[in-house]
CSV table of N, CA, C and O in Angstrom, one decimal:
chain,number,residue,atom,x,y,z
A,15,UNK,N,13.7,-24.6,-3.7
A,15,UNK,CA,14.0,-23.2,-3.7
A,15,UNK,C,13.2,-22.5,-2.6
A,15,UNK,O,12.2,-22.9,-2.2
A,16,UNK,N,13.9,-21.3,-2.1
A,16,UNK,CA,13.1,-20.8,-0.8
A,16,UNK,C,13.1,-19.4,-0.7
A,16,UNK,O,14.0,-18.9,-1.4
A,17,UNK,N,12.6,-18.8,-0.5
A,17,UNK,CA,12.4,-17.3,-0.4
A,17,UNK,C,12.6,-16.9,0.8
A,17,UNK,O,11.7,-17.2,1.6
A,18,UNK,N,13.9,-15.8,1.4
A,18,UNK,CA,14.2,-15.6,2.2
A,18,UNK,C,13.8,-13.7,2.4
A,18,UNK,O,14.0,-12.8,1.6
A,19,UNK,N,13.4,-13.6,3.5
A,19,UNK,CA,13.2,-11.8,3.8
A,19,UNK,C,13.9,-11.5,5.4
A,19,UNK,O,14.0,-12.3,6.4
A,20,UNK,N,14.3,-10.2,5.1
A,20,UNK,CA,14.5,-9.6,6.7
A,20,UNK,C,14.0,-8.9,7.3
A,20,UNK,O,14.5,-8.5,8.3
A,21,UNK,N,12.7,-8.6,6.9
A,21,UNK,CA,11.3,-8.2,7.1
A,21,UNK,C,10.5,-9.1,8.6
A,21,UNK,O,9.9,-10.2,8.7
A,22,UNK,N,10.8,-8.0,9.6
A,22,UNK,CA,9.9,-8.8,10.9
A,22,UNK,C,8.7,-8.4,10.9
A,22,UNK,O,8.5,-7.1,10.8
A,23,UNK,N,7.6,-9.4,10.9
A,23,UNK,CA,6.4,-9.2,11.1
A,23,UNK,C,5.8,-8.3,12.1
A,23,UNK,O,6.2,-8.5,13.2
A,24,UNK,N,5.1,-7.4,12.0
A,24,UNK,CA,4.4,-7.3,13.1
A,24,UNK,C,2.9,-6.4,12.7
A,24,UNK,O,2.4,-6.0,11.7
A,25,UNK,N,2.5,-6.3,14.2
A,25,UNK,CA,0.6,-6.4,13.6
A,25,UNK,C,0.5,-4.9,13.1
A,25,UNK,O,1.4,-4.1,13.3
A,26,UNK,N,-0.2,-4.7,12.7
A,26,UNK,CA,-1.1,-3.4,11.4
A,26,UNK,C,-2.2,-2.8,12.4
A,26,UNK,O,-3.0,-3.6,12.9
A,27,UNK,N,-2.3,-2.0,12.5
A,27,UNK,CA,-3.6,-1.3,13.3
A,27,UNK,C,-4.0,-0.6,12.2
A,27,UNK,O,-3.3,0.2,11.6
A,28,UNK,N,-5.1,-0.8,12.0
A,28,UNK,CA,-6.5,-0.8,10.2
A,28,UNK,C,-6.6,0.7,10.1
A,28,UNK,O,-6.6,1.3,9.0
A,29,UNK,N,-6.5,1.4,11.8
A,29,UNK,CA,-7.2,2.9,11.6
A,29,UNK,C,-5.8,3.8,12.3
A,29,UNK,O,-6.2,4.9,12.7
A,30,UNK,N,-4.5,3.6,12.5
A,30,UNK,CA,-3.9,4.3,12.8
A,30,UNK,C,-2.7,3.9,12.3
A,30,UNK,O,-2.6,2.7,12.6
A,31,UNK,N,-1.5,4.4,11.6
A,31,UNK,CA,-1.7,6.3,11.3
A,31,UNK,C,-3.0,6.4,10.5
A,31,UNK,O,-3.7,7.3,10.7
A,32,UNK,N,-3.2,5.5,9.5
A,32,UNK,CA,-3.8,6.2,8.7
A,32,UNK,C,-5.2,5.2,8.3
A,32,UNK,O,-4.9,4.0,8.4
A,33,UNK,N,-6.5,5.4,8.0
A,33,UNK,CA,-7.3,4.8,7.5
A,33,UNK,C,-7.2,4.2,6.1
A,33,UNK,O,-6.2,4.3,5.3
A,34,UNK,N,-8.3,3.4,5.9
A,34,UNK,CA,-8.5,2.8,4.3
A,34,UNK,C,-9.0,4.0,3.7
A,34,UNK,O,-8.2,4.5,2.9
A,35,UNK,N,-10.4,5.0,4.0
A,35,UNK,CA,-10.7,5.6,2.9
A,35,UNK,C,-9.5,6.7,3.1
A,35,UNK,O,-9.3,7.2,1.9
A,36,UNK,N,-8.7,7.3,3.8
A,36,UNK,CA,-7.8,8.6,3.8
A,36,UNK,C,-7.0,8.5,2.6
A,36,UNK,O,-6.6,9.3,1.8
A,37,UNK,N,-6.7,6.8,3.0
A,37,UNK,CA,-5.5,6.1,1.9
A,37,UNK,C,-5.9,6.4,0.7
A,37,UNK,O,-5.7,7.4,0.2
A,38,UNK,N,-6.7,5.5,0.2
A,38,UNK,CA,-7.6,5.4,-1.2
A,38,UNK,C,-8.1,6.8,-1.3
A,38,UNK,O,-9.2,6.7,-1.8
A,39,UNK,N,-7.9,7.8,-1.1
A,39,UNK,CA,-8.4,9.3,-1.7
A,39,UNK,C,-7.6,9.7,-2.2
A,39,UNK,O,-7.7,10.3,-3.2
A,40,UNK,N,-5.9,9.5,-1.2
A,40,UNK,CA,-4.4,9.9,-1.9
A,40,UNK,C,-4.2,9.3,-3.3
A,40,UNK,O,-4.1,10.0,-4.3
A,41,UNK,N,-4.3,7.9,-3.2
A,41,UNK,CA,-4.0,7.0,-4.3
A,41,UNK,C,-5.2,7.3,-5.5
A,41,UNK,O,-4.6,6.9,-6.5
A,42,UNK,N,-6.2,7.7,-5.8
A,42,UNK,CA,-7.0,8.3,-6.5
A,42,UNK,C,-6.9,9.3,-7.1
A,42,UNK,O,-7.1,9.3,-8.3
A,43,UNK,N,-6.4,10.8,-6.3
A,43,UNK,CA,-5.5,11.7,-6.3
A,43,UNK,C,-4.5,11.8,-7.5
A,43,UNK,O,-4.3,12.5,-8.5
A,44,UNK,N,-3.7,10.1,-6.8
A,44,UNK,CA,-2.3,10.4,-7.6
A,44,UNK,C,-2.9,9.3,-9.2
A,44,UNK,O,-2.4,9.6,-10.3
A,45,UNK,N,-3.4,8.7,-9.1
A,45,UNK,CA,-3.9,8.1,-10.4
A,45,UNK,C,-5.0,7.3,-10.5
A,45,UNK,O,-5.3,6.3,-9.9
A,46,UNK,N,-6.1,8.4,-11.7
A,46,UNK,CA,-7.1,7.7,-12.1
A,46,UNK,C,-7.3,6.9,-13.0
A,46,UNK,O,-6.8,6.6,-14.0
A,47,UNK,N,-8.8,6.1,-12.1
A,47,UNK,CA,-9.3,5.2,-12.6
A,47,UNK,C,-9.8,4.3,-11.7
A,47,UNK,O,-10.0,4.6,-10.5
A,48,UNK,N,-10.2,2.6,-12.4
A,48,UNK,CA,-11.0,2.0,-11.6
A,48,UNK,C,-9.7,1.3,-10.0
A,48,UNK,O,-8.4,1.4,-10.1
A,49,UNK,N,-10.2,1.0,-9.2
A,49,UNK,CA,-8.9,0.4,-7.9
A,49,UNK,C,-9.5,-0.9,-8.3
A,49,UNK,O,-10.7,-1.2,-8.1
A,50,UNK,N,-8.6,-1.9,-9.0
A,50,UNK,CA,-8.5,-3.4,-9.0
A,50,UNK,C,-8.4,-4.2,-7.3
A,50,UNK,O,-9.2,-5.0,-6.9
A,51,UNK,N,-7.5,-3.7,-6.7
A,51,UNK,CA,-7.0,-4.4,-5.2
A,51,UNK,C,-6.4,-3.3,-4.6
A,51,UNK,O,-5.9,-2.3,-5.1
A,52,UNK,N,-6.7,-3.8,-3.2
A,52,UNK,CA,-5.1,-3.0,-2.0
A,52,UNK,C,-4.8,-4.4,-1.1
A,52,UNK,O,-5.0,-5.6,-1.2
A,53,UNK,N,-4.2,-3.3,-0.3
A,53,UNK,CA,-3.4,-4.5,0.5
A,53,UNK,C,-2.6,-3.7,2.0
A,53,UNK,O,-1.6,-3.0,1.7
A,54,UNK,N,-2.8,-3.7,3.0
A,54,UNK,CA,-1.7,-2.6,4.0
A,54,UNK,C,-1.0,-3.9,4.5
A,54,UNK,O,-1.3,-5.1,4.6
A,55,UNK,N,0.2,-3.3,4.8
A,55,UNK,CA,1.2,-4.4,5.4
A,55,UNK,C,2.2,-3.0,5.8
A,55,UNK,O,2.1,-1.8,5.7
A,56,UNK,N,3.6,-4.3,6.3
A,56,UNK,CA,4.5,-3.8,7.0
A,56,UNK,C,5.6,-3.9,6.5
A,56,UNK,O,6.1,-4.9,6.9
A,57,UNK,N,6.6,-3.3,5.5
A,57,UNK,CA,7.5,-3.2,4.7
A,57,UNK,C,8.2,-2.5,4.5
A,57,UNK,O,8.1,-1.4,4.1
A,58,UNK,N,9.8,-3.3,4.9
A,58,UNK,CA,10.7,-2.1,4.8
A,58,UNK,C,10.9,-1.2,5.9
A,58,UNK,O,11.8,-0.3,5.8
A,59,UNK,N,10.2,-1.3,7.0
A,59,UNK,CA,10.0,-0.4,8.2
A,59,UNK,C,8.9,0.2,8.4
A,59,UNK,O,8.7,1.0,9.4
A,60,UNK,N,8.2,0.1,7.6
A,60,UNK,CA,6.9,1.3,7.4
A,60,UNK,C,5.6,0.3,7.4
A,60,UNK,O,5.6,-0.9,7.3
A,61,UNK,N,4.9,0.9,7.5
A,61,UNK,CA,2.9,0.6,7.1
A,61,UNK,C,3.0,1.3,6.0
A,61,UNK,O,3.5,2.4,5.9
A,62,UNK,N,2.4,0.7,5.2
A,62,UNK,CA,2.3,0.9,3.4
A,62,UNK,C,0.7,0.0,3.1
A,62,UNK,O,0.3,-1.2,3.3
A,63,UNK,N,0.2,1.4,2.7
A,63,UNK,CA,-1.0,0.9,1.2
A,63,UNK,C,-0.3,0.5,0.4
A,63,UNK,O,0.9,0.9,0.5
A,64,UNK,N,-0.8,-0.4,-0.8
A,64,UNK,CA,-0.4,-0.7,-1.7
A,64,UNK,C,-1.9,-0.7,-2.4
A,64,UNK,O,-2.8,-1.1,-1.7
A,65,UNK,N,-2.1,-0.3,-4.0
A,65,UNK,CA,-3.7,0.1,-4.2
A,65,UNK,C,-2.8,-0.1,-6.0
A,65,UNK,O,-1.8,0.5,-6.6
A,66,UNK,N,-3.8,-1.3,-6.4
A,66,UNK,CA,-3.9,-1.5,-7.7
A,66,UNK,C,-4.9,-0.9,-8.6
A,66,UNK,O,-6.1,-1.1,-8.5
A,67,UNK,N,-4.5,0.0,-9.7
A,67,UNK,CA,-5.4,1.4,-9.6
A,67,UNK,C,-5.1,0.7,-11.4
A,67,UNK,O,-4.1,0.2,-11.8
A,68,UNK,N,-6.3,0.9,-12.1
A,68,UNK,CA,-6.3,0.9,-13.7
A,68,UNK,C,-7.1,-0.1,-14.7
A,68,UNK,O,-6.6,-1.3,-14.8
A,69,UNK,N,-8.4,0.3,-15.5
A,69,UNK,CA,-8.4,-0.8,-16.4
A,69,UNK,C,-7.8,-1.5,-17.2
A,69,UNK,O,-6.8,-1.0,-17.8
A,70,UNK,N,-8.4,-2.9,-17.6
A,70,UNK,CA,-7.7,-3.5,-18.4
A,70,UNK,C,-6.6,-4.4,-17.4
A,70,UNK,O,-6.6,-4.3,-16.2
A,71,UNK,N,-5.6,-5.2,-18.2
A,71,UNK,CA,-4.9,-6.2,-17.9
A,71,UNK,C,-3.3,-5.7,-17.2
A,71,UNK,O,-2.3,-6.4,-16.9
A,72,UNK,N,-3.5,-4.2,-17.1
A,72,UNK,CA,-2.1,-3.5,-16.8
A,72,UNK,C,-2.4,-2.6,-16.0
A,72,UNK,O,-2.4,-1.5,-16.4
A,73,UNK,N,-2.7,-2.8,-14.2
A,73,UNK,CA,-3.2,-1.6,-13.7
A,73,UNK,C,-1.9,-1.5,-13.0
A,73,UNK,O,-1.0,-2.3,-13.0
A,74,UNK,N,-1.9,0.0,-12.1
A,74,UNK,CA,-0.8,0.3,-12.0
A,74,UNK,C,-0.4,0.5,-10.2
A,74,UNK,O,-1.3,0.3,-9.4
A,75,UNK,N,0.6,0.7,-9.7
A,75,UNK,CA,0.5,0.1,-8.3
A,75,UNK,C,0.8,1.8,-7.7
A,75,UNK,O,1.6,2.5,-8.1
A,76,UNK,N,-0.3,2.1,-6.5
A,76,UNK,CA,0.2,3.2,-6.2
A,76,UNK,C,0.8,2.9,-4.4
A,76,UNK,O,0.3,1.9,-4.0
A,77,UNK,N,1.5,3.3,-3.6
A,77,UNK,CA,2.0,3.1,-2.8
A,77,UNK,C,1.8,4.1,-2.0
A,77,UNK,O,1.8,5.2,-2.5
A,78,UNK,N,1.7,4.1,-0.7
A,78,UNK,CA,1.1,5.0,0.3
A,78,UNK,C,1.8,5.2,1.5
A,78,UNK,O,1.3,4.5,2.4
A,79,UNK,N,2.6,5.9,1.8
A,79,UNK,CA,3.3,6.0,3.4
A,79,UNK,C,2.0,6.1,4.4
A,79,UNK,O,1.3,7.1,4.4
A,80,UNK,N,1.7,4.9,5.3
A,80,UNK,CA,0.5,5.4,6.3
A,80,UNK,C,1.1,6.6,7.3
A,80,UNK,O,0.2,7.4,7.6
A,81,UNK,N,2.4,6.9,7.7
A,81,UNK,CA,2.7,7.9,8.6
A,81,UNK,C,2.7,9.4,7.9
A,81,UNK,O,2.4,10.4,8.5
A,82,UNK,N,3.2,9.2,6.3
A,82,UNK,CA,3.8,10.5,5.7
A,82,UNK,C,2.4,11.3,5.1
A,82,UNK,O,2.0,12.4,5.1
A,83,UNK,N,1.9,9.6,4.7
A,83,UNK,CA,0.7,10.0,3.0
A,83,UNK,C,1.1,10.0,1.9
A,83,UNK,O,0.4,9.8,0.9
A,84,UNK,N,2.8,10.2,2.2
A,84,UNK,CA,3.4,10.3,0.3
A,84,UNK,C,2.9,9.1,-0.4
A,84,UNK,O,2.9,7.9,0.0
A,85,UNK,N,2.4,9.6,-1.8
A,85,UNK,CA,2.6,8.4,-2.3
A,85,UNK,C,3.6,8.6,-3.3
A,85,UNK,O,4.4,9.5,-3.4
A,86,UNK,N,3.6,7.5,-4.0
A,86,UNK,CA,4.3,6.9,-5.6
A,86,UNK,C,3.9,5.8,-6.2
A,86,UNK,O,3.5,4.7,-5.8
A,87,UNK,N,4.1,6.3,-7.6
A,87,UNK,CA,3.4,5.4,-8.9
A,87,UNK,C,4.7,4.3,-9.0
A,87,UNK,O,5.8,4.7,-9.1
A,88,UNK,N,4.3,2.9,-8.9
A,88,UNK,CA,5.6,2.5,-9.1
A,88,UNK,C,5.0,1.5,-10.5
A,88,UNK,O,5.8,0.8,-11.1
């Protein structure tokens, strides 16, 4: 079995649009508690945080537009 995407790679610059701590202040913002993991990548068209936010065995994913800032609880 194979896992197929239409997602083209391409490279991530760490500090533009947006930084790590700018990111992780929105995502704290939108839900507290402890940050398990992140992650920035290229998805869907966009540069996206992705920030695993919550104790315990169920933490919750917050999502970050690097261009907009919006986030959402997904």
């Amino acid at each position: 079995e194979q896992e197929r995407t239409d997602d083209q790679e391409q490279t991530v610059d760490l500090d533009d649009p947006m930084c790590y701590d700018e990111a992780s202040e929105i995502a704290i913002e939108k839900l507290d508690g402890p940050m398990r993991s992140w992650k920035l990548e290229y998805d869907e068209g966009m540069v996206q945080y992705q920030f695993d936010i919550g104790a315990g065995d169920d933490p919750q994913e917050v999502t970050i537009d690097a261009e907009s800032g919006r986030a959402t609880v997904d």
